[in-house]
Tab-separated table of C-alpha atoms and ligand atoms in Angstrom:
chain	number	residue	atom	x	y	z
A	1	UNK	CA	91.021	91.890	47.210
A	2	UNK	CA	92.665	92.644	50.546
A	3	UNK	CA	90.783	92.455	53.846
A	4	UNK	CA	90.725	95.371	56.287
A	5	UNK	CA	92.420	95.344	59.699
A	6	UNK	CA	92.753	98.182	62.208
A	7	UNK	CA	96.132	97.253	63.606
A	8	UNK	CA	99.113	95.046	62.809
A	9	UNK	CA	101.533	94.342	65.683
A	10	UNK	CA	104.842	93.061	64.274
A	11	UNK	CA	107.822	91.320	65.860
A	12	UNK	CA	108.890	87.983	67.279
A	13	UNK	CA	105.465	86.653	68.259
A	14	UNK	CA	105.253	84.417	71.338
A	15	UNK	CA	101.637	83.224	71.241
A	16	UNK	CA	101.600	81.160	74.505
A	17	UNK	CA	99.343	78.852	72.484
A	18	UNK	CA	100.895	75.360	72.362
A	19	UNK	CA	104.413	76.850	72.328
A	20	UNK	CA	103.930	78.441	68.901
A	21	UNK	CA	106.268	81.346	67.994
A	22	UNK	CA	106.710	83.355	64.759
A	23	UNK	CA	110.148	84.929	64.360
A	24	UNK	CA	109.217	87.622	61.798
A	25	UNK	CA	105.606	87.453	62.803
A	26	UNK	CA	102.596	89.684	63.203
A	27	UNK	CA	99.202	89.828	64.876
A	28	UNK	CA	96.320	91.488	62.989
A	29	UNK	CA	93.466	93.049	64.969
A	30	UNK	CA	90.062	94.329	63.904
A	31	UNK	CA	87.924	96.068	66.512
A	32	UNK	CA	88.777	94.490	69.848
A	33	UNK	CA	89.624	91.041	68.442
A	34	UNK	CA	92.611	89.232	66.955
A	35	UNK	CA	91.752	88.259	63.364
A	36	UNK	CA	95.007	86.668	62.153
A	37	UNK	CA	98.440	85.560	63.353
A	38	UNK	CA	101.292	84.523	61.070
A	39	UNK	CA	104.353	85.822	59.277
A	40	UNK	CA	104.498	89.593	58.787
A	41	UNK	CA	104.901	89.260	55.045
A	42	UNK	CA	101.907	86.955	54.686
A	43	UNK	CA	99.673	89.225	56.798
A	44	UNK	CA	100.769	92.382	54.929
A	45	UNK	CA	99.827	90.667	51.658
A	46	UNK	CA	96.448	89.680	53.027
A	47	UNK	CA	95.397	92.836	54.899
A	48	UNK	CA	95.060	96.559	54.324
A	49	UNK	CA	96.054	97.839	57.748
A	50	UNK	CA	95.270	101.247	59.195
A	51	UNK	CA	98.273	101.192	61.567
A	52	UNK	CA	101.419	99.108	62.019
A	53	UNK	CA	103.402	99.053	65.263
A	54	UNK	CA	106.612	97.254	66.169
A	55	UNK	CA	109.689	97.574	68.387
A	56	UNK	CA	113.415	97.201	67.722
A	57	UNK	CA	113.923	93.457	68.041
A	58	UNK	CA	110.470	93.543	69.633
A	59	UNK	CA	108.839	90.498	71.177
A	60	UNK	CA	105.030	90.431	70.864
A	61	UNK	CA	103.157	88.495	73.531
A	62	UNK	CA	99.805	88.348	75.317
A	63	UNK	CA	99.371	91.099	77.903
A	64	UNK	CA	100.201	89.919	81.427
A	65	UNK	CA	97.447	89.094	83.935
A	66	UNK	CA	97.904	90.198	87.564
A	67	UNK	CA	95.538	87.914	89.507
A	68	UNK	CA	95.828	89.562	92.904
A	69	UNK	CA	96.355	93.185	93.828
A	70	UNK	CA	94.935	96.110	95.779
A	71	UNK	CA	95.563	98.907	93.279
A	72	UNK	CA	94.818	101.937	95.499
A	73	UNK	CA	97.473	100.808	97.993
A	74	UNK	CA	100.008	102.495	95.704
A	75	UNK	CA	99.317	105.570	97.878
A	76	UNK	CA	100.689	103.605	100.879
A	77	UNK	CA	103.827	102.356	99.118
A	78	UNK	CA	106.827	102.569	101.472
A	79	UNK	CA	104.716	103.922	104.362
A	80	UNK	CA	105.607	100.977	106.626
A	81	UNK	CA	107.938	98.119	105.713
A	82	UNK	CA	109.733	95.167	107.256
A	83	UNK	CA	106.976	94.078	109.656
A	84	UNK	CA	104.990	90.834	110.143
A	85	UNK	CA	101.607	90.751	108.349
A	86	UNK	CA	99.347	91.246	111.388
A	87	UNK	CA	101.438	94.107	112.881
A	88	UNK	CA	101.727	95.749	109.467
A	89	UNK	CA	97.987	95.470	108.830
A	90	UNK	CA	96.621	96.342	112.249
A	91	UNK	CA	99.068	99.050	113.332
A	92	UNK	CA	99.900	100.714	110.034
A	93	UNK	CA	97.561	99.909	107.159
A	94	UNK	CA	94.074	99.686	108.740
A	95	UNK	CA	94.425	103.021	110.662
A	96	UNK	CA	95.376	104.900	107.473
A	97	UNK	CA	92.742	103.091	105.404
A	98	UNK	CA	90.094	104.268	107.893
A	99	UNK	CA	90.738	107.815	106.571
A	100	UNK	CA	90.416	106.952	102.879
A	101	UNK	CA	88.015	108.864	100.667
A	102	UNK	CA	86.683	107.933	97.239
A	103	UNK	CA	88.951	110.530	95.543
A	104	UNK	CA	92.030	109.028	97.220
A	105	UNK	CA	91.066	105.517	96.136
A	106	UNK	CA	90.383	106.735	92.603
A	107	UNK	CA	93.835	108.324	92.315
A	108	UNK	CA	95.619	105.391	93.971
A	109	UNK	CA	93.939	103.062	91.477
A	110	UNK	CA	94.889	105.294	88.535
A	111	UNK	CA	98.495	105.289	89.786
A	112	UNK	CA	98.721	101.486	90.033
A	113	UNK	CA	96.988	101.006	86.687
A	114	UNK	CA	99.452	103.428	85.113
A	115	UNK	CA	102.332	101.419	86.611
A	116	UNK	CA	100.766	98.118	85.505
A	117	UNK	CA	100.281	99.256	81.906
A	118	UNK	CA	103.845	100.601	81.825
A	119	UNK	CA	105.109	97.177	82.940
A	120	UNK	CA	103.073	95.006	80.573
A	121	UNK	CA	99.976	94.099	82.577
A	122	UNK	CA	96.710	94.325	80.637
A	123	UNK	CA	94.342	92.681	83.164
A	124	UNK	CA	94.220	92.895	86.939
A	125	UNK	CA	92.110	91.336	89.677
A	126	UNK	CA	91.541	93.864	92.442
A	127	UNK	CA	90.151	93.670	95.955
A	128	UNK	CA	89.688	96.984	97.727
A	129	UNK	CA	87.424	99.569	99.341
A	130	UNK	CA	85.416	102.001	97.182
A	131	UNK	CA	85.604	99.460	94.361
A	132	UNK	CA	83.393	101.645	92.119
A	133	UNK	CA	86.312	104.082	92.020
A	134	UNK	CA	88.773	101.310	91.118
A	135	UNK	CA	86.473	100.161	88.308
A	136	UNK	CA	85.961	103.738	87.072
A	137	UNK	CA	89.761	104.215	87.096
A	138	UNK	CA	90.133	101.049	84.976
A	139	UNK	CA	87.589	102.450	82.497
A	140	UNK	CA	89.468	105.773	82.340
A	141	UNK	CA	92.791	104.072	81.619
A	142	UNK	CA	91.422	101.552	79.094
A	143	UNK	CA	92.473	98.712	81.419
A	144	UNK	CA	90.800	95.308	81.823
A	145	UNK	CA	89.754	94.685	85.432
A	146	UNK	CA	88.161	91.996	87.600
A	147	UNK	CA	87.169	94.149	90.532
A	148	UNK	CA	85.433	93.540	93.846
A	149	UNK	CA	84.522	95.452	97.003
A	150	UNK	CA	86.331	93.976	100.012
A	151	UNK	CA	83.858	92.809	102.663
A	152	UNK	CA	84.454	91.905	106.335
A	153	UNK	CA	82.552	91.773	109.634
A	154	UNK	CA	83.570	95.206	110.943
A	155	UNK	CA	82.272	98.542	109.559
A	156	UNK	CA	83.898	99.637	106.308
A	157	UNK	CA	85.369	103.112	105.674
A	158	UNK	CA	83.355	102.996	102.454
A	159	UNK	CA	79.870	101.616	103.100
A	160	UNK	CA	79.740	101.620	106.941
A	161	UNK	CA	77.678	98.756	108.410
A	162	UNK	CA	77.807	95.363	106.738
A	163	UNK	CA	74.259	95.375	105.368
A	164	UNK	CA	75.061	98.517	103.358
A	165	UNK	CA	77.920	96.521	101.820
A	166	UNK	CA	75.449	94.234	100.088
A	167	UNK	CA	73.594	97.248	98.747
A	168	UNK	CA	76.912	98.722	97.527
A	169	UNK	CA	77.727	95.435	95.744
A	170	UNK	CA	74.320	95.507	94.018
A	171	UNK	CA	75.093	99.015	92.724
A	172	UNK	CA	78.545	97.891	91.609
A	173	UNK	CA	77.139	94.987	89.591
A	174	UNK	CA	74.500	97.277	88.069
A	175	UNK	CA	76.929	100.064	87.081
A	176	UNK	CA	79.332	97.757	85.227
A	177	UNK	CA	76.996	95.092	83.875
A	178	UNK	CA	77.468	96.245	80.264
A	179	UNK	CA	81.188	97.066	80.473
A	180	UNK	CA	83.376	95.290	77.923
A	181	UNK	CA	86.448	95.450	80.162
A	182	UNK	CA	85.266	95.501	83.781
A	183	UNK	CA	83.955	92.342	85.472
A	184	UNK	CA	82.712	92.605	89.054
A	185	UNK	CA	83.724	89.882	91.551
A	186	UNK	CA	82.691	89.028	95.139
A	187	UNK	CA	85.524	89.576	97.641
A	188	UNK	CA	85.366	88.386	101.276
A	189	UNK	CA	88.635	89.607	102.847
A	190	UNK	CA	89.706	86.387	104.640
A	191	UNK	CA	88.545	83.704	107.099
A	192	UNK	CA	89.973	85.732	110.015
A	193	UNK	CA	87.951	88.847	109.167
A	194	UNK	CA	84.689	87.263	107.937
A	195	UNK	CA	82.250	85.215	110.028
A	196	UNK	CA	81.082	81.824	108.706
A	197	UNK	CA	77.657	83.378	108.004
A	198	UNK	CA	79.194	86.176	105.963
A	199	UNK	CA	81.379	83.774	103.958
A	200	UNK	CA	78.304	81.702	103.058
A	201	UNK	CA	76.116	84.721	102.316
A	202	UNK	CA	78.756	86.139	99.941
A	203	UNK	CA	79.063	82.771	98.205
A	204	UNK	CA	75.361	83.078	97.443
A	205	UNK	CA	75.960	86.473	95.797
A	206	UNK	CA	78.851	85.070	93.712
A	207	UNK	CA	76.631	82.211	92.535
A	208	UNK	CA	73.730	84.516	91.730
A	209	UNK	CA	76.039	86.790	89.713
A	210	UNK	CA	77.995	83.879	88.241
A	211	UNK	CA	81.312	85.498	89.153
A	212	UNK	CA	84.572	84.743	90.984
A	213	UNK	CA	84.762	84.503	94.802
A	214	UNK	CA	88.088	86.125	95.650
A	215	UNK	CA	89.683	85.933	99.104
A	216	UNK	CA	92.998	85.724	100.989
A	217	UNK	CA	93.574	82.164	102.199
A	218	UNK	CA	96.149	80.331	104.322
A	219	UNK	CA	98.599	83.212	104.038
A	220	UNK	CA	100.414	82.790	107.378
A	221	UNK	CA	100.952	80.274	110.211
A	222	UNK	CA	99.183	82.753	112.474
A	223	UNK	CA	96.038	82.576	110.327
A	224	UNK	CA	96.086	78.767	110.426
A	225	UNK	CA	96.572	78.629	114.219
A	226	UNK	CA	93.830	81.180	114.851
A	227	UNK	CA	91.382	79.395	112.553
A	228	UNK	CA	92.125	76.073	114.278
A	229	UNK	CA	91.446	77.685	117.647
A	230	UNK	CA	88.244	79.505	116.676
A	231	UNK	CA	86.693	77.080	114.172
A	232	UNK	CA	88.471	73.802	114.932
A	233	UNK	CA	89.707	73.542	111.357
A	234	UNK	CA	92.412	74.934	109.088
A	235	UNK	CA	91.368	77.849	106.803
A	236	UNK	CA	90.924	75.457	103.856
A	237	UNK	CA	89.088	72.896	106.022
A	238	UNK	CA	86.887	75.673	107.408
A	239	UNK	CA	85.843	76.823	103.902
A	240	UNK	CA	85.233	73.208	102.908
A	241	UNK	CA	82.973	72.661	105.928
A	242	UNK	CA	81.031	75.789	104.943
A	243	UNK	CA	80.523	74.323	101.467
A	244	UNK	CA	82.048	77.274	99.607
A	245	UNK	CA	85.146	75.601	98.145
A	246	UNK	CA	84.565	75.211	94.412
A	247	UNK	CA	85.847	76.329	91.018
A	248	UNK	CA	84.694	79.948	91.444
A	249	UNK	CA	87.172	80.425	94.330
A	250	UNK	CA	90.289	82.500	93.642
A	251	UNK	CA	92.438	81.971	96.734
A	252	UNK	CA	95.314	84.402	97.185
A	253	UNK	CA	98.586	83.227	98.779
A	254	UNK	CA	97.927	79.623	99.954
A	255	UNK	CA	101.348	79.537	101.605
A	256	UNK	CA	100.254	77.251	104.448
A	257	UNK	CA	98.385	74.447	102.699
A	258	UNK	CA	98.892	70.723	103.346
A	259	UNK	CA	99.270	68.021	100.652
A	260	UNK	CA	95.663	66.766	101.193
A	261	UNK	CA	94.410	70.378	100.885
A	262	UNK	CA	96.310	70.775	97.610
A	263	UNK	CA	94.653	67.571	96.354
A	264	UNK	CA	91.291	69.017	97.401
A	265	UNK	CA	92.006	72.215	95.401
A	266	UNK	CA	92.750	70.063	92.365
A	267	UNK	CA	89.575	68.012	92.779
A	268	UNK	CA	87.338	71.076	93.326
A	269	UNK	CA	88.957	73.317	90.702
A	270	UNK	CA	89.961	75.981	93.264
A	271	UNK	CA	92.251	78.573	91.613
A	272	UNK	CA	95.310	80.029	93.334
A	273	UNK	CA	96.841	83.511	93.112
A	274	UNK	CA	100.539	83.100	93.923
A	275	UNK	CA	102.167	86.291	95.274
A	276	UNK	CA	105.821	85.397	95.881
A	277	UNK	CA	107.233	88.883	96.524
A	278	UNK	CA	104.553	89.819	99.065
A	279	UNK	CA	104.971	86.455	100.842
A	280	UNK	CA	108.722	87.033	100.981
A	281	UNK	CA	108.500	90.627	102.170
A	282	UNK	CA	105.994	89.852	104.930
A	283	UNK	CA	108.025	86.783	105.930
A	284	UNK	CA	105.007	84.529	105.383
A	285	UNK	CA	106.788	81.648	103.650
A	286	UNK	CA	106.819	79.975	100.237
A	287	UNK	CA	103.647	78.655	98.590
A	288	UNK	CA	104.139	75.045	97.398
A	289	UNK	CA	103.492	75.933	93.768
A	290	UNK	CA	105.227	72.890	92.256
A	291	UNK	CA	103.004	70.581	94.300
A	292	UNK	CA	99.919	72.584	93.270
A	293	UNK	CA	100.784	72.321	89.581
A	294	UNK	CA	101.388	68.565	89.987
A	295	UNK	CA	97.901	68.252	91.499
A	296	UNK	CA	96.386	70.032	88.489
A	297	UNK	CA	95.663	73.288	90.331
A	298	UNK	CA	95.549	76.388	88.112
A	299	UNK	CA	97.978	78.947	89.562
A	300	UNK	CA	98.256	82.560	88.396
A	301	UNK	CA	100.651	85.305	89.509
A	302	UNK	CA	99.774	88.326	91.605
A	303	UNK	CA	101.812	91.219	92.931
A	304	UNK	CA	99.518	91.874	95.912
A	305	UNK	CA	99.269	95.591	96.760
A	306	UNK	CA	102.152	97.995	96.204
A	307	UNK	CA	102.471	98.455	99.983
A	308	UNK	CA	103.668	94.857	100.465
A	309	UNK	CA	105.790	94.296	97.334
A	310	UNK	CA	106.584	97.311	96.674
A	311	UNK	CA	105.713	97.473	92.991
A	312	UNK	CA	103.098	95.964	90.695
A	313	UNK	CA	105.542	94.829	87.985
A	314	UNK	CA	104.730	91.251	86.921
A	315	UNK	CA	108.123	90.872	85.187
A	316	UNK	CA	109.765	90.966	88.619
A	317	UNK	CA	107.132	88.579	89.920
A	318	UNK	CA	107.757	85.990	87.162
A	319	UNK	CA	111.507	86.058	87.836
A	320	UNK	CA	110.928	85.725	91.578
A	321	UNK	CA	108.325	82.952	91.239
A	322	UNK	CA	110.690	80.828	89.152
A	323	UNK	CA	113.674	81.358	91.460
A	324	UNK	CA	111.864	81.135	94.797
A	325	UNK	CA	110.321	77.763	93.926
A	326	UNK	CA	113.801	76.450	93.048
A	327	UNK	CA	115.016	77.481	96.509
A	328	UNK	CA	111.942	75.917	98.091
A	329	UNK	CA	112.344	72.581	96.251
A	330	UNK	CA	116.167	72.703	96.073
A	331	UNK	CA	115.638	71.793	92.431
A	332	UNK	CA	116.563	74.094	89.516
A	333	UNK	CA	114.136	72.286	87.190
A	334	UNK	CA	110.977	72.591	89.298
A	335	UNK	CA	109.623	75.842	87.812
A	336	UNK	CA	111.228	76.687	84.446
A	337	UNK	CA	110.880	80.038	82.638
A	338	UNK	CA	108.057	78.721	80.447
A	339	UNK	CA	106.030	77.740	83.497
A	340	UNK	CA	106.456	81.209	85.046
A	341	UNK	CA	105.387	82.937	81.811
A	342	UNK	CA	102.439	80.554	81.557
A	343	UNK	CA	101.344	81.557	85.083
A	344	UNK	CA	101.499	85.265	84.168
A	345	UNK	CA	99.493	84.844	80.946
A	346	UNK	CA	97.173	81.924	80.096
A	347	UNK	CA	96.934	80.436	83.604
A	348	UNK	CA	96.185	83.918	84.960
A	349	UNK	CA	93.351	84.271	82.468
A	350	UNK	CA	91.963	80.879	83.519
A	351	UNK	CA	92.184	81.810	87.210
A	352	UNK	CA	89.836	84.704	86.431
A	353	UNK	CA	87.493	82.561	84.331
A	354	UNK	CA	88.531	84.506	81.224
A	355	UNK	CA	90.614	81.891	79.398
A	356	UNK	CA	88.265	81.951	76.438
A	357	UNK	CA	88.926	85.662	75.796
A	358	UNK	CA	92.452	86.490	76.945
A	359	UNK	CA	95.776	84.934	78.050
A	360	UNK	CA	97.101	83.748	74.663
A	361	UNK	CA	97.407	85.214	71.197
A	362	UNK	CA	94.831	83.268	69.171
A	363	UNK	CA	92.444	84.207	66.405
A	364	UNK	CA	89.084	85.181	67.905
A	365	UNK	CA	90.490	86.214	71.289
A	366	UNK	CA	90.432	89.802	72.535
A	367	UNK	CA	93.363	91.925	71.403
A	368	UNK	CA	95.319	92.312	74.687
A	369	UNK	CA	98.894	92.470	73.395
A	370	UNK	CA	102.234	93.880	74.519
A	371	UNK	CA	105.508	94.524	72.705
A	372	UNK	CA	108.763	94.185	74.657
A	373	UNK	CA	111.817	95.955	73.227
A	374	UNK	CA	114.803	93.597	73.164
A	375	UNK	CA	117.459	95.801	71.472
A	376	UNK	CA	119.108	96.547	74.811
A	377	UNK	CA	122.336	95.552	76.587
A	378	UNK	CA	120.654	93.302	79.158
A	379	UNK	CA	118.617	91.532	76.440
A	380	UNK	CA	121.344	90.948	73.821
A	381	UNK	CA	121.892	88.392	72.307
A	382	UNK	CA	118.530	86.615	72.372
A	383	UNK	CA	118.670	82.833	71.930
A	384	UNK	CA	115.361	82.217	73.660
A	385	UNK	CA	112.605	84.825	73.972
A	386	UNK	CA	110.847	83.087	76.892
A	387	UNK	CA	114.074	82.933	78.914
A	388	UNK	CA	114.628	86.682	78.412
A	389	UNK	CA	111.041	87.569	79.288
A	390	UNK	CA	111.298	85.792	82.655
A	391	UNK	CA	114.943	86.144	83.701
A	392	UNK	CA	116.284	89.301	82.040
A	393	UNK	CA	113.528	91.677	80.927
A	394	UNK	CA	111.973	94.283	83.238
A	395	UNK	CA	108.645	96.052	83.163
A	396	UNK	CA	110.413	99.153	81.798
A	397	UNK	CA	111.280	97.232	78.612
A	398	UNK	CA	107.611	97.122	77.557
A	399	UNK	CA	107.261	99.532	74.623
A	400	UNK	CA	103.638	99.273	73.479
A	401	UNK	CA	100.452	97.967	75.077
A	402	UNK	CA	97.126	97.191	73.427
A	403	UNK	CA	94.021	96.393	75.492
A	404	UNK	CA	90.724	95.380	73.908
A	405	UNK	CA	92.127	96.445	70.526
A	406	UNK	CA	92.996	99.976	71.698
A	407	UNK	CA	96.584	101.236	71.990
A	408	UNK	CA	96.862	102.364	75.629
A	409	UNK	CA	100.639	102.890	75.521
A	410	UNK	CA	102.736	103.701	72.460
A	411	UNK	CA	106.519	104.190	72.644
A	412	UNK	CA	106.125	104.083	76.467
A	413	UNK	CA	103.694	107.019	76.482
A	414	UNK	CA	100.216	106.420	77.880
A	415	UNK	CA	97.502	107.502	75.461
A	416	UNK	CA	94.592	107.872	77.898
A	417	UNK	CA	95.972	110.273	80.577
A	418	UNK	CA	98.550	112.981	81.161
A	419	UNK	CA	101.180	111.087	83.162
A	420	UNK	CA	102.824	114.119	84.808
A	421	UNK	CA	99.537	115.616	85.955
A	422	UNK	CA	98.447	112.273	87.361
A	423	UNK	CA	101.701	111.739	89.304
A	424	UNK	CA	101.470	115.221	90.828
A	425	UNK	CA	97.831	114.676	91.851
A	426	UNK	CA	98.681	111.308	93.427
A	427	UNK	CA	101.443	112.876	95.521
A	428	UNK	CA	98.961	115.464	96.815
A	429	UNK	CA	96.324	112.861	97.707
A	430	UNK	CA	98.952	110.716	99.479
A	431	UNK	CA	100.027	113.710	101.591
A	432	UNK	CA	96.407	114.432	102.507
A	433	UNK	CA	95.873	110.797	103.478
A	434	UNK	CA	98.974	110.226	105.593
A	435	UNK	CA	99.872	113.755	106.717
A	436	UNK	CA	103.421	113.035	105.579
A	437	UNK	CA	105.528	114.760	102.928
A	438	UNK	CA	106.172	112.586	99.901
B	501	LIG	ZN1	96.147	90.757	99.173
């Protein structure tokens, strides 16, 4: 007697679990979980399946995990480029963000989530204003999100004075406490925008809620110099003195970290979100990822917001991470394709404390799966699937996407929203926000 399964995803399966691949393989899903992985023939003999999907020469792999972004910043994409971080932030981004409304944030988040799904991302970690709207957008699109409200010392365009921010966070935790796909995080912006008291107070909230503490850290030389001057310590040293540096910390960037600080990350279990394209574009430098991996630090990949990248396509980010580290180390072996794919899948899941549920294709894990079409000129012939995924494939080659067992994109068409309507609405909201024609 055959068992029942809702979905069978067929192709060359790259599990990211101990290097296991199945050439004519398949992944069977029931509800939101993976129930079997093996050869297609074996699984078809064992299961009665409601639906079978595949691609032409399709590669099946775990959905990608974007560990650092600001989804609503898609509305600011291309608004100001080619500037240093502080000038870009203070003269261009913050003034526009001061005019944001919840509707704008909602549409900007929908736009980025649409782009992420269409380029193979199935989970994202987001820090932004009006985070309820980002989380609601994730629910609408069927996306998995780790989402926090950005908090800093000055009044917020969302909640106003700081004390209201804590109330807003309480509401955020309450609204999404039963969500199967949205996890709420605690997000201090950075050491240069949050007082020591605020950093410590937010750590208390993260501990109480047993969730990740997400912040920007050691992104630029300017940040390090300013922190030294104001607090008499580097950004990492400052956090250590405050007693907040532990395994719940997800530190984005970490471009300017010293070898002893990297050792400290390893010892404390601090996780790092590496954002190579944003660091390159803002001229911040190169994060010493090879040294971090050698010290046992878990490093995931992030795109950062679309305004400093300027896309949220993790395929581009994997390619760039592998190549940039080679330039940094002057060593072509220092970050191979497999290591880059690992960062974008299982390491990303571990960064977000979700390694038990996502990041690899394994029986019992949640069904977050993508299919990449390889029957294309730039992907033919295929000797090595991992090599193609990192060095030759693009986000636009992703054909199907399944999140939490639900097909959210089939044959490149999103199933949860009308794409044309959404693009038109986003253009209108961007024009209202910036006063510019787009
Ligand atoms: Zn960021």
